[in-house]
PDB file of C-alpha atoms and ligand atoms in Angstrom:
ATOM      1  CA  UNK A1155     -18.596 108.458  83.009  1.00  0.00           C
ATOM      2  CA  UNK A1156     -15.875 111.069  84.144  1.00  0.00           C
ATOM      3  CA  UNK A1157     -12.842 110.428  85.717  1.00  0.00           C
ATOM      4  CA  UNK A1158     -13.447 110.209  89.721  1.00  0.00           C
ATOM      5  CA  UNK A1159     -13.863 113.440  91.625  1.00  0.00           C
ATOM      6  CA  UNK A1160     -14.794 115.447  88.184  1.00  0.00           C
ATOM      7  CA  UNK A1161     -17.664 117.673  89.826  1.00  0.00           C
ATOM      8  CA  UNK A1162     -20.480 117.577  87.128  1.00  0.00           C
ATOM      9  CA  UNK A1163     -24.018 119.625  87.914  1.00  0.00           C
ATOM     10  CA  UNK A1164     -26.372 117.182  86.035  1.00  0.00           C
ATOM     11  CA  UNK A1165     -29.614 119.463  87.385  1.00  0.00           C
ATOM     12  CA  UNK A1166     -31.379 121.469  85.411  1.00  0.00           C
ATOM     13  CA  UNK A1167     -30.124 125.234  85.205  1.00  0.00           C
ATOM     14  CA  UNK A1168     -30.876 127.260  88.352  1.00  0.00           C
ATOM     15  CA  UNK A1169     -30.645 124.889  90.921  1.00  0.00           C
ATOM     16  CA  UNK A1170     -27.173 125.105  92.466  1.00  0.00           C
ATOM     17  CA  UNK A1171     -26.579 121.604  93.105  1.00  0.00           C
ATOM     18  CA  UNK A1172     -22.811 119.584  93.041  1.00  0.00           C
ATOM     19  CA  UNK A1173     -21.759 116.188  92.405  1.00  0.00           C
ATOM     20  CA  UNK A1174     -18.700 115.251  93.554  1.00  0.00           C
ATOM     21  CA  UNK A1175     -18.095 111.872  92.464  1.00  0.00           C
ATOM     22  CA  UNK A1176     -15.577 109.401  94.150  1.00  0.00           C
ATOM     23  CA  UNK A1177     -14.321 106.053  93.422  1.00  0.00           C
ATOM     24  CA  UNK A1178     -15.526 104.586  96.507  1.00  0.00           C
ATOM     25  CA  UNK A1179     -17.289 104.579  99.993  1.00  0.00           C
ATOM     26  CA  UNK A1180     -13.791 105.244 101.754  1.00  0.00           C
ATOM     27  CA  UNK A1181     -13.326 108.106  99.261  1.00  0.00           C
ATOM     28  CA  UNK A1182     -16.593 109.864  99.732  1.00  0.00           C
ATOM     29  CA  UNK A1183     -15.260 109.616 103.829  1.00  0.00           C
ATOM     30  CA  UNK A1184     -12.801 111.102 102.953  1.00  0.00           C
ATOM     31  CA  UNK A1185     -13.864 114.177 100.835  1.00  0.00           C
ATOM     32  CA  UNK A1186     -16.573 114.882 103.516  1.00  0.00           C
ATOM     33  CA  UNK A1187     -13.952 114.461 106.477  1.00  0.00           C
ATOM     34  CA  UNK A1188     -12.239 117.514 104.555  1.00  0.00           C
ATOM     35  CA  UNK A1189     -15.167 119.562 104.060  1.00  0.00           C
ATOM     36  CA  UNK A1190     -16.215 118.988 107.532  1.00  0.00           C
ATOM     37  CA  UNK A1191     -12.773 120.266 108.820  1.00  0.00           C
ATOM     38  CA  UNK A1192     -12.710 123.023 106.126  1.00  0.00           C
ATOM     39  CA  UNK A1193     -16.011 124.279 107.258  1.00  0.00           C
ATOM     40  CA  UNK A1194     -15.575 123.845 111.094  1.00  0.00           C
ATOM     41  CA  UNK A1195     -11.880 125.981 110.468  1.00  0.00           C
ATOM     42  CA  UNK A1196     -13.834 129.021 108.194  1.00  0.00           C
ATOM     43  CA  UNK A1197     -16.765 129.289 110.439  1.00  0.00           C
ATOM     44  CA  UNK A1198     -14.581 129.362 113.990  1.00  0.00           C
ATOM     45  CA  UNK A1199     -12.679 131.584 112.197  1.00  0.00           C
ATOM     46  CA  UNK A1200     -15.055 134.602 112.292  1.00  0.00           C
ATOM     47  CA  UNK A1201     -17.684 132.667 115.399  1.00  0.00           C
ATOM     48  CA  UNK A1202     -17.473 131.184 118.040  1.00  0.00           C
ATOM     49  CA  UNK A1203     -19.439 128.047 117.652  1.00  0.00           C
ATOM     50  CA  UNK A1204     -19.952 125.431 114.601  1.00  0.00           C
ATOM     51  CA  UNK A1205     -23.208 124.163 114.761  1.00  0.00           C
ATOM     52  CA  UNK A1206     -23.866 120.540 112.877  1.00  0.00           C
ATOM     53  CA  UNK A1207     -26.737 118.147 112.341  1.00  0.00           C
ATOM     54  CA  UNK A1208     -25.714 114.787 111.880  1.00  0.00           C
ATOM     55  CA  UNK A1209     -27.370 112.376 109.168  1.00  0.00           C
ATOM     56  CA  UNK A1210     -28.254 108.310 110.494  1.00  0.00           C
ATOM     57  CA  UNK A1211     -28.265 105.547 109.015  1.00  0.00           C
ATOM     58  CA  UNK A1212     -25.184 103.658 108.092  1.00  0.00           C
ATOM     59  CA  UNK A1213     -23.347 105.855 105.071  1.00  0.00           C
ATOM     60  CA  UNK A1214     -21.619 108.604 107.578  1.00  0.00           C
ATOM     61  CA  UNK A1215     -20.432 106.413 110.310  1.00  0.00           C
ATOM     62  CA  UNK A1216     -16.934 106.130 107.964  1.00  0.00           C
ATOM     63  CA  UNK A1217     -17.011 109.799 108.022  1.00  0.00           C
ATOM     64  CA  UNK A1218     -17.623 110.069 111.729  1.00  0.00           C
ATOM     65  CA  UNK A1219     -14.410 107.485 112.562  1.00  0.00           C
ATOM     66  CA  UNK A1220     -12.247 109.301 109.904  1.00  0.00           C
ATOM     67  CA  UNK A1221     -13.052 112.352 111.750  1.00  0.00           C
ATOM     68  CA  UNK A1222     -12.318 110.508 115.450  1.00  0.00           C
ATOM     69  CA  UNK A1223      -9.042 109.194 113.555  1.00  0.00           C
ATOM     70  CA  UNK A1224      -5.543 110.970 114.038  1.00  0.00           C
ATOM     71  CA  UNK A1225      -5.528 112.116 110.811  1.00  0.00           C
ATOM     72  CA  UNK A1226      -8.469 114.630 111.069  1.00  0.00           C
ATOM     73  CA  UNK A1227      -9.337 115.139 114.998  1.00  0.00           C
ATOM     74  CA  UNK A1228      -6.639 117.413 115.674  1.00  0.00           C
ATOM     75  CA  UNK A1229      -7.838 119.538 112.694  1.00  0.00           C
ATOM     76  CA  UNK A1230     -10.667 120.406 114.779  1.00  0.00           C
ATOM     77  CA  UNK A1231     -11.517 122.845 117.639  1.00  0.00           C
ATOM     78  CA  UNK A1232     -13.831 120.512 119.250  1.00  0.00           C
ATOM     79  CA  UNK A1233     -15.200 122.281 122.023  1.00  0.00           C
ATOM     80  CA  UNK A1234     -16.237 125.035 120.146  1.00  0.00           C
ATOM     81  CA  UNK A1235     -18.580 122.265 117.918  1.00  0.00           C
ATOM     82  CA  UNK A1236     -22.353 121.943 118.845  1.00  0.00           C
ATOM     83  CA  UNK A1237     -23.754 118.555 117.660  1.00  0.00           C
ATOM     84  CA  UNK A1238     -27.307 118.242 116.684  1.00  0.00           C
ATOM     85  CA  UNK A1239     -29.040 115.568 114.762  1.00  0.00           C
ATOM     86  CA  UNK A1240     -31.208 115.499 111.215  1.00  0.00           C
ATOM     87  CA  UNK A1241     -33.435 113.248 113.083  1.00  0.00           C
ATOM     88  CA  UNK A1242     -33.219 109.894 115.411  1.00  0.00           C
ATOM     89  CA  UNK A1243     -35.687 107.087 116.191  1.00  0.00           C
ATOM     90  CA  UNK A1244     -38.163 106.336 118.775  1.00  0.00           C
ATOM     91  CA  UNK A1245     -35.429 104.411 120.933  1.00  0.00           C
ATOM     92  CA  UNK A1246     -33.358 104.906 123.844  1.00  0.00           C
ATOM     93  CA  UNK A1247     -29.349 106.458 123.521  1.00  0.00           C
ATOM     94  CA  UNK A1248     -27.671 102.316 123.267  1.00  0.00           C
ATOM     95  CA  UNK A1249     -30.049 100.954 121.659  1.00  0.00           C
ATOM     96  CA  UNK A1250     -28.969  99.275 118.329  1.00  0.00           C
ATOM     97  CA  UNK A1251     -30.994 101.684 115.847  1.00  0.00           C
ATOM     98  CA  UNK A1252     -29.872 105.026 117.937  1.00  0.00           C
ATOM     99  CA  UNK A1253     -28.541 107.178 115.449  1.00  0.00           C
ATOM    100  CA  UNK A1254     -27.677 109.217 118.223  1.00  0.00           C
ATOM    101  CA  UNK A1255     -25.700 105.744 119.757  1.00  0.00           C
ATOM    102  CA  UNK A1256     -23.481 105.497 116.252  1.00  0.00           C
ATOM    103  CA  UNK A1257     -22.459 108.992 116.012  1.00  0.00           C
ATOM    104  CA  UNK A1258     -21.385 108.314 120.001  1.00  0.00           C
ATOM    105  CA  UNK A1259     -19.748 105.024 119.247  1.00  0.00           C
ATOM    106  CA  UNK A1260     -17.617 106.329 116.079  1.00  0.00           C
ATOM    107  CA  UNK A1261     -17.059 110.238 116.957  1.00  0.00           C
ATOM    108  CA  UNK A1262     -18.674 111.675 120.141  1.00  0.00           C
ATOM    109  CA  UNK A1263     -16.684 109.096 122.351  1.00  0.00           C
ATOM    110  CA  UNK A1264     -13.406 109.931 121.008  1.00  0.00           C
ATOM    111  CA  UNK A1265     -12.996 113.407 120.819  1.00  0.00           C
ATOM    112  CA  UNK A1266     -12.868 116.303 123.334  1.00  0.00           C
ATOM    113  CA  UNK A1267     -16.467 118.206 123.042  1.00  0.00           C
ATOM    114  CA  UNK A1268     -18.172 119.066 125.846  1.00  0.00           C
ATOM    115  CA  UNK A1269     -21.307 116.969 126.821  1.00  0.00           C
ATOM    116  CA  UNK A1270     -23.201 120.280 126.905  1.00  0.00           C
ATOM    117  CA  UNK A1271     -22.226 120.534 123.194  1.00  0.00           C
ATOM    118  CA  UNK A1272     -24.430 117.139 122.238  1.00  0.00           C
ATOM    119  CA  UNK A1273     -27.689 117.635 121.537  1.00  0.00           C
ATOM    120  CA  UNK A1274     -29.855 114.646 121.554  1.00  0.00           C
ATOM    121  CA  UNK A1275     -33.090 114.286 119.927  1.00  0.00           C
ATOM    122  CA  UNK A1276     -35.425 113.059 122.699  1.00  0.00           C
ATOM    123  CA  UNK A1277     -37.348 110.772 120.254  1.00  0.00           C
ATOM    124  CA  UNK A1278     -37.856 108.167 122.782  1.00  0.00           C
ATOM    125  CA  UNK A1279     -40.476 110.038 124.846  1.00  0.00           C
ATOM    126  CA  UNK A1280     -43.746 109.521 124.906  1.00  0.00           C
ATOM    127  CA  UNK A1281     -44.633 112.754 125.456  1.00  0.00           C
ATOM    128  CA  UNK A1282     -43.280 113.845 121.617  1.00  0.00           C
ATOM    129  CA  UNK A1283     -44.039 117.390 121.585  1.00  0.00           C
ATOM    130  CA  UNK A1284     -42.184 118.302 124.805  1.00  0.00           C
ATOM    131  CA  UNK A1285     -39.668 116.790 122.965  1.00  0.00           C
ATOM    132  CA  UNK A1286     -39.857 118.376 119.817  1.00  0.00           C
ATOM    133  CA  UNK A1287     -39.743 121.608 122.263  1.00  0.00           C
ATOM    134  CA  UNK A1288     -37.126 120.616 124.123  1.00  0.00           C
ATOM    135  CA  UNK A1289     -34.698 120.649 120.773  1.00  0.00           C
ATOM    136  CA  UNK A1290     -36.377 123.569 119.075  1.00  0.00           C
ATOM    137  CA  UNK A1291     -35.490 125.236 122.317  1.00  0.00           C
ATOM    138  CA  UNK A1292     -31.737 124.280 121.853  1.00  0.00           C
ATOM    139  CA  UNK A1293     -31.843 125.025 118.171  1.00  0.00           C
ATOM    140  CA  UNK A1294     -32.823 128.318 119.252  1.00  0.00           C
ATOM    141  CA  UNK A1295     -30.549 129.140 121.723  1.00  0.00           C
ATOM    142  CA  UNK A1296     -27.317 128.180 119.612  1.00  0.00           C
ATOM    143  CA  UNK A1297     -27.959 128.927 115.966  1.00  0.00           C
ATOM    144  CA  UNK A1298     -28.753 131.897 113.950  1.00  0.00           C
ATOM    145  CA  UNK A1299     -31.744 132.767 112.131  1.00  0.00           C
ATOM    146  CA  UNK A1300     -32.457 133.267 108.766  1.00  0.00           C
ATOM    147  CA  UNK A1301     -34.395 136.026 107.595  1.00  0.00           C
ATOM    148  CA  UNK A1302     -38.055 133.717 108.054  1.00  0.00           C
ATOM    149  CA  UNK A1303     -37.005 132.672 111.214  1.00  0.00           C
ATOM    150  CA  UNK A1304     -35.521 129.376 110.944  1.00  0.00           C
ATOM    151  CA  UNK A1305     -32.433 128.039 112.423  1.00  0.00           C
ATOM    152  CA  UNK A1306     -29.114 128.034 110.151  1.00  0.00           C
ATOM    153  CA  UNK A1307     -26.793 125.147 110.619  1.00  0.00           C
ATOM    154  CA  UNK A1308     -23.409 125.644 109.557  1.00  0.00           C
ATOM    155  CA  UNK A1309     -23.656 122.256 107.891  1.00  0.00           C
ATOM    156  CA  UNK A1310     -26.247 119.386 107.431  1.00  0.00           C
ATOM    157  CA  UNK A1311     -25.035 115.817 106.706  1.00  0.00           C
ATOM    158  CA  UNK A1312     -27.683 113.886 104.739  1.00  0.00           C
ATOM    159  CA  UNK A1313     -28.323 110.367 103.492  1.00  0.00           C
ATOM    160  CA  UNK A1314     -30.658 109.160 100.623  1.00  0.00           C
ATOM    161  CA  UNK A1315     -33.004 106.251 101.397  1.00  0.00           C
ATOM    162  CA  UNK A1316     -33.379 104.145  98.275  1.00  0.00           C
ATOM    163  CA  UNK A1317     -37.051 105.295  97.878  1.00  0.00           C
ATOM    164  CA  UNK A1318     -36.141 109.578  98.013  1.00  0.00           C
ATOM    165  CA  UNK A1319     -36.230 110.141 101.707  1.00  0.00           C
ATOM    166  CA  UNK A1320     -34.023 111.871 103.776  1.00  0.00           C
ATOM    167  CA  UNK A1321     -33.406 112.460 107.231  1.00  0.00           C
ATOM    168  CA  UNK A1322     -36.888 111.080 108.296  1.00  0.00           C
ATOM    169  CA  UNK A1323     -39.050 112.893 105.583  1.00  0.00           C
ATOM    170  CA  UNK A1324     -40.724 109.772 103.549  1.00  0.00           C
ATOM    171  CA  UNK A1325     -42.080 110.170 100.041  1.00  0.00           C
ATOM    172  CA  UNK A1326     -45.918 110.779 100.417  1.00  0.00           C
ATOM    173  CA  UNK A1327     -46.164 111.856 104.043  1.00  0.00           C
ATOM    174  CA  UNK A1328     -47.456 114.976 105.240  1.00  0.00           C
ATOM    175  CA  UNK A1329     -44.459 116.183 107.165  1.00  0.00           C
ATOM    176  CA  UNK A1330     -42.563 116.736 103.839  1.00  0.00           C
ATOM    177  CA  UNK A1331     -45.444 119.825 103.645  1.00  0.00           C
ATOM    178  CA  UNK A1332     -44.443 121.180 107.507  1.00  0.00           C
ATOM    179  CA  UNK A1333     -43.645 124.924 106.603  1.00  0.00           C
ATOM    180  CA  UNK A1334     -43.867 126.104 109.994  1.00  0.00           C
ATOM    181  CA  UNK A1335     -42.121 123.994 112.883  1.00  0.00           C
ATOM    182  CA  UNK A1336     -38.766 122.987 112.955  1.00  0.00           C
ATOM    183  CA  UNK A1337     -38.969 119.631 114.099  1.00  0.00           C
ATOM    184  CA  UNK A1338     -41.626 117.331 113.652  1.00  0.00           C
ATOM    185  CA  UNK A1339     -42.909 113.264 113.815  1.00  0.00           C
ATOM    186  CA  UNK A1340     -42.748 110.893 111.270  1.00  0.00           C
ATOM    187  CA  UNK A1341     -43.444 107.053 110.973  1.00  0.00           C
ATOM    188  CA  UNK A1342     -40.877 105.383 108.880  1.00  0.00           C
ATOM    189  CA  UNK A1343     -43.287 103.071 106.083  1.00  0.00           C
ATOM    190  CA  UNK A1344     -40.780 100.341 106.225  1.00  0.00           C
ATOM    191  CA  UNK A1345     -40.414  99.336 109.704  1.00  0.00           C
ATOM    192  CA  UNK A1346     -43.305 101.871 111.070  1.00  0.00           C
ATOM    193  CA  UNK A1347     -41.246 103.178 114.078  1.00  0.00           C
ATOM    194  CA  UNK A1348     -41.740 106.512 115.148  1.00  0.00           C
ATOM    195  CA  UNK A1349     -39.364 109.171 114.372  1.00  0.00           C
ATOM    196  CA  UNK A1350     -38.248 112.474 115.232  1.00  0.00           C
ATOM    197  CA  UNK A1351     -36.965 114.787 112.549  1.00  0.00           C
ATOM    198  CA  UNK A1352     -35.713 118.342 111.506  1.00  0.00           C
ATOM    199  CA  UNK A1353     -38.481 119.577 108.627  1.00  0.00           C
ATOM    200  CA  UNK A1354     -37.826 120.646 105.154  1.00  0.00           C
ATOM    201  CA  UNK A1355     -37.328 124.903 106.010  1.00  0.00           C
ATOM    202  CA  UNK A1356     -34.893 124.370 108.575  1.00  0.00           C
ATOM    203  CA  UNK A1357     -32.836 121.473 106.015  1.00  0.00           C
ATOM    204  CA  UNK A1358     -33.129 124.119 103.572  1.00  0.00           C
ATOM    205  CA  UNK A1359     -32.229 127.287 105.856  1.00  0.00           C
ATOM    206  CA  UNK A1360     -28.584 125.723 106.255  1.00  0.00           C
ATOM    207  CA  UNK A1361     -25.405 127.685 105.037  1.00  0.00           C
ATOM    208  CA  UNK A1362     -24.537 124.464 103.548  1.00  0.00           C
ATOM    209  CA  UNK A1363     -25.701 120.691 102.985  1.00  0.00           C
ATOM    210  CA  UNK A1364     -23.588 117.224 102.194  1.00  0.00           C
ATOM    211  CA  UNK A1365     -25.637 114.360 101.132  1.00  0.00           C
ATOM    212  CA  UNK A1366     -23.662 111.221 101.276  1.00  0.00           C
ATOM    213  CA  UNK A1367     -24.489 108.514  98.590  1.00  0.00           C
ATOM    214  CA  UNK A1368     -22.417 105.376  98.044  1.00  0.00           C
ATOM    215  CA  UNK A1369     -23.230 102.108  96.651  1.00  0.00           C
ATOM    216  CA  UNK A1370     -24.924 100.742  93.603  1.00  0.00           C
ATOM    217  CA  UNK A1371     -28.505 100.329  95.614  1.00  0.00           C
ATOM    218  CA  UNK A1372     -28.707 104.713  95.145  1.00  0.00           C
ATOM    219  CA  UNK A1373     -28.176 104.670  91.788  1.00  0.00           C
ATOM    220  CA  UNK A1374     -31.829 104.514  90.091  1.00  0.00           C
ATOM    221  CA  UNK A1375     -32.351 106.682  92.995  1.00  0.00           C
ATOM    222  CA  UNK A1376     -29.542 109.703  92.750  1.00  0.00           C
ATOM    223  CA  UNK A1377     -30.364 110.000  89.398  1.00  0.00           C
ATOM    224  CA  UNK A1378     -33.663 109.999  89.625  1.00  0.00           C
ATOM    225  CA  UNK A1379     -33.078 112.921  92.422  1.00  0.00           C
ATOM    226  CA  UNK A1380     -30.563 114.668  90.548  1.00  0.00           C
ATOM    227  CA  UNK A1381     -32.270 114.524  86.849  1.00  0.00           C
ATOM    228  CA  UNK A1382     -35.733 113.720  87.237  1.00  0.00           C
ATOM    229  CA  UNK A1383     -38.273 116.619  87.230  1.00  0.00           C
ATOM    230  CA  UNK A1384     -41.578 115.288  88.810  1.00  0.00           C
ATOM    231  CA  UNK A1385     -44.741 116.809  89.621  1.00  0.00           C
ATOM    232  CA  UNK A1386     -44.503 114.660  92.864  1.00  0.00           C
ATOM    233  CA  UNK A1387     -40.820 115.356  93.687  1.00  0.00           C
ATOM    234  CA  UNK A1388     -39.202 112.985  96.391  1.00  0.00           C
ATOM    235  CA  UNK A1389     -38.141 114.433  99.970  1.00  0.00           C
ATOM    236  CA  UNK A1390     -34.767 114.684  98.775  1.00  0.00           C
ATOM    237  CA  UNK A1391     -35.231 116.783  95.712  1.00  0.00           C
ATOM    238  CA  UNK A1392     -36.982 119.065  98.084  1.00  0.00           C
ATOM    239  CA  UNK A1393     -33.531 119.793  99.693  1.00  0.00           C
ATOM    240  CA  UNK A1394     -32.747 122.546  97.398  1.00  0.00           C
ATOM    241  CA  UNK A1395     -31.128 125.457 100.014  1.00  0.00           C
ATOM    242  CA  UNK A1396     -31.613 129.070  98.566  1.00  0.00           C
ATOM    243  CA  UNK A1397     -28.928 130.441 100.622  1.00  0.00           C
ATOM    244  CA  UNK A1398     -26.831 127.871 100.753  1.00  0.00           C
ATOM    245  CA  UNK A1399     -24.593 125.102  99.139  1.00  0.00           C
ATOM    246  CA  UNK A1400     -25.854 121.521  98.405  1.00  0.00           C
ATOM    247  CA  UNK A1401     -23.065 118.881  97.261  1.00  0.00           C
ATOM    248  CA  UNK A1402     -23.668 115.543  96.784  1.00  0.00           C
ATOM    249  CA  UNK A1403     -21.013 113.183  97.468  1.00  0.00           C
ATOM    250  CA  UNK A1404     -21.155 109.653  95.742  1.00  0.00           C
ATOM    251  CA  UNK A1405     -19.080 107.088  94.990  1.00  0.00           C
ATOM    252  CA  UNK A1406     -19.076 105.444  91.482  1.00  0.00           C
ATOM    253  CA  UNK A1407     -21.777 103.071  92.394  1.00  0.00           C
ATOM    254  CA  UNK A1408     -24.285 105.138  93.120  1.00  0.00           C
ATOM    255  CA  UNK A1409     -23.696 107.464  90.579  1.00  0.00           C
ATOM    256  CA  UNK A1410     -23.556 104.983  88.124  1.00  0.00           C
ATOM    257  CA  UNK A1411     -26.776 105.610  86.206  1.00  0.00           C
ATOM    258  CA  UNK A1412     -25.754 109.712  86.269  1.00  0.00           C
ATOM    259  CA  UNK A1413     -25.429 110.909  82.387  1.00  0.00           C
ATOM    260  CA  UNK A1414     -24.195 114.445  82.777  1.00  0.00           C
ATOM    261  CA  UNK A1415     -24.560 117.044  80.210  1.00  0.00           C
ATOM    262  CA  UNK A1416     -20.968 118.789  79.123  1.00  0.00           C
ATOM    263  CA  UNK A1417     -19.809 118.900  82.871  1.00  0.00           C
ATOM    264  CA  UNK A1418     -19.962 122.743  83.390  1.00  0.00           C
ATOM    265  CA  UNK A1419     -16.636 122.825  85.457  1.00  0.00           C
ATOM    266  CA  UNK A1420     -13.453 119.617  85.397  1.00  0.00           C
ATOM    267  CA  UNK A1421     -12.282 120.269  88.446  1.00  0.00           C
ATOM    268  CA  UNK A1422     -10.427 117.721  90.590  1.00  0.00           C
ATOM    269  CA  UNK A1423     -11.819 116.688  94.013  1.00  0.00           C
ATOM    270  CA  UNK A1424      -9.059 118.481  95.899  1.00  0.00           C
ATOM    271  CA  UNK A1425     -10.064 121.766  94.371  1.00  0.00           C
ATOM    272  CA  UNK A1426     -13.427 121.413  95.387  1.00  0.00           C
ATOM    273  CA  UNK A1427     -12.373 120.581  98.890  1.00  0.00           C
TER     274      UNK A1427
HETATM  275  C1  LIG B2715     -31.962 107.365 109.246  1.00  0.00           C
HETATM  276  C2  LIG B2715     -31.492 108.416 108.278  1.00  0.00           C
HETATM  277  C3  LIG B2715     -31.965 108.095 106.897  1.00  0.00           C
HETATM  278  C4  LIG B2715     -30.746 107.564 106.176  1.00  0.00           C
HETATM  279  C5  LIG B2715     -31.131 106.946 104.859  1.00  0.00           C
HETATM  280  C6  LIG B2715     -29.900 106.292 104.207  1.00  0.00           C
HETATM  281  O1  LIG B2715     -32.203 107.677 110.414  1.00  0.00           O
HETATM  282  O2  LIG B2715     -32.007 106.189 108.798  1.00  0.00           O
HETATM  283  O3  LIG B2715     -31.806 109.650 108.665  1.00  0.00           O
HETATM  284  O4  LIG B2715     -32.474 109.207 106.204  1.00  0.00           O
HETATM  285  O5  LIG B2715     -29.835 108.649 105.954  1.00  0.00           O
HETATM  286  O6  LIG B2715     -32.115 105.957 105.114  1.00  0.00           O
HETATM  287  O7  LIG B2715     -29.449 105.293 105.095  1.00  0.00           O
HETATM  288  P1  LIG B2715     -28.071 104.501 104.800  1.00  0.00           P
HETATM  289  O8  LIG B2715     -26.976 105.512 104.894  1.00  0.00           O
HETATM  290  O9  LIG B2715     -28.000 103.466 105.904  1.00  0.00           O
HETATM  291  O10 LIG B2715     -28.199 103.912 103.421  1.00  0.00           O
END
């Protein structure tokens, strides 16, 4: 195992994925909190708006309140970030499994961006495809295009579920083959509530994707996603962005079970960052 924060690229040649590995949970917070601010400062540099899509689940809400903390907000021009969502549950904002209600709670809530600059995934309606409308028509109207006409976020935050999925794209299910729209409906296997989530082009249409990993419950399955080849790949190996950057951030946990080749490159964290 390398020192912490040795980037190793354990995948096979020709797919341009990183692992940044940490010491810990805080750590991986932290390295994202400074790619997030890195990114927001390059891309306002040269636009005028830094488009995001926010991961659930419980791994980026220490990211969110580092970024809502003293240390990083003022590093960011706020109201020139448009907030968007890799996908939410079939519940209203405040309820307890909102993803869009933690990102609120730890970052939204605490920093100046404009309410118009939120963009909530309407998962709770019943009517799902004027939903799904409803944010393909804001993903249109704020982000760029790529050259097969899907929207290009500026950055993607990701998770890992311990069985492969990401954002709401479960091993198995037919939305993981969507080539075509750029949101869609999925049923989560486990708890069989209805979702609402971005599909696999518009993931992999991004300028630039973080997954964040941490704890020793990932580790059979980051490796597995990192150095496994299978003829029935998981949703997250499927996150492979041509014309972009993919990093994975984990802590020591989760990559426990990684056994890199030569690393390619021993740089520190910081020089990744
Ligand atoms: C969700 C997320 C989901 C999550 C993974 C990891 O809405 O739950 O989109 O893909 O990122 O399940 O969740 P944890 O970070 O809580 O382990």
């Amino acid at each position: 195992m390398d020192a912490p924060g040795e980037m190793r690229n354990p995948v096979p040649a020709g797919q341009e994925r990183e692992l940044v590995i940490c010491e810990d949970a805080g750590t991986v917070a932290r390295a994202a909190a400074r790619i997030f601010v890195a990114a927001a400062a390059s891309v306002l540099h040269q636009q005028n708006r830094f488009c995001v899509a926010l991961a659930g689940g419980n791994t980026p809400r220490a990211l969110y309140r580092l970024l809502a903390g003293d240390e990083f907000r003022p590093q960011v021009d706020w109201a020139r970030v448009h907030f968007f969502w890799t996908d939410e549950r079939a519940v209203p904002p405040g309820h307890a499994d909102s993803n869009f209600s933690a990102a609120h709670s730890d970052l939204l809530s605490r920093i100046a961006v404009p309410k118009e600059n939120i963009h909530r995934m309407q998962a709770e309606r019943e009517d799902f495809s004027a939903a799904a409308a409803l944010y393909e028509r804001a993903l249109r109207r704020y982000l760029e295009l790529d050259a097969h006409g899907f929207p290009r976020f500026h950055l993607v935050l990701l998770g890992l579920g311990a069985d492969g999925h990401t954002a709401s794209l479960f091993p198995g299910a037919s939305q993981i083959l969507e080539a075509h729209a750029w949101v869609t409906e999925s049923v989560s296997p486990t708890l069989g509530m209805r979702r609402m989530t971005l599909t696999l082009p518009v993931l992999n249409a991004a300028h630039r994707v973080l997954f964040l990993v941490t704890g020793g419950d990932k580790a059979q399955v980051l490796k597995t996603v990192l150095q496994a080849s299978s003829r029935s790949p998981l949703p997250a190996q499927l996150v492979v962005v041509p014309n972009g950057s993919l990093t994975f951030l984990a802590d020591r946990d989760a990559a426990g079970r990684i056994r890199a080749s030569p690393p390619l490159a021993r740089i520190s964290q910081n020089d990744i960052l």
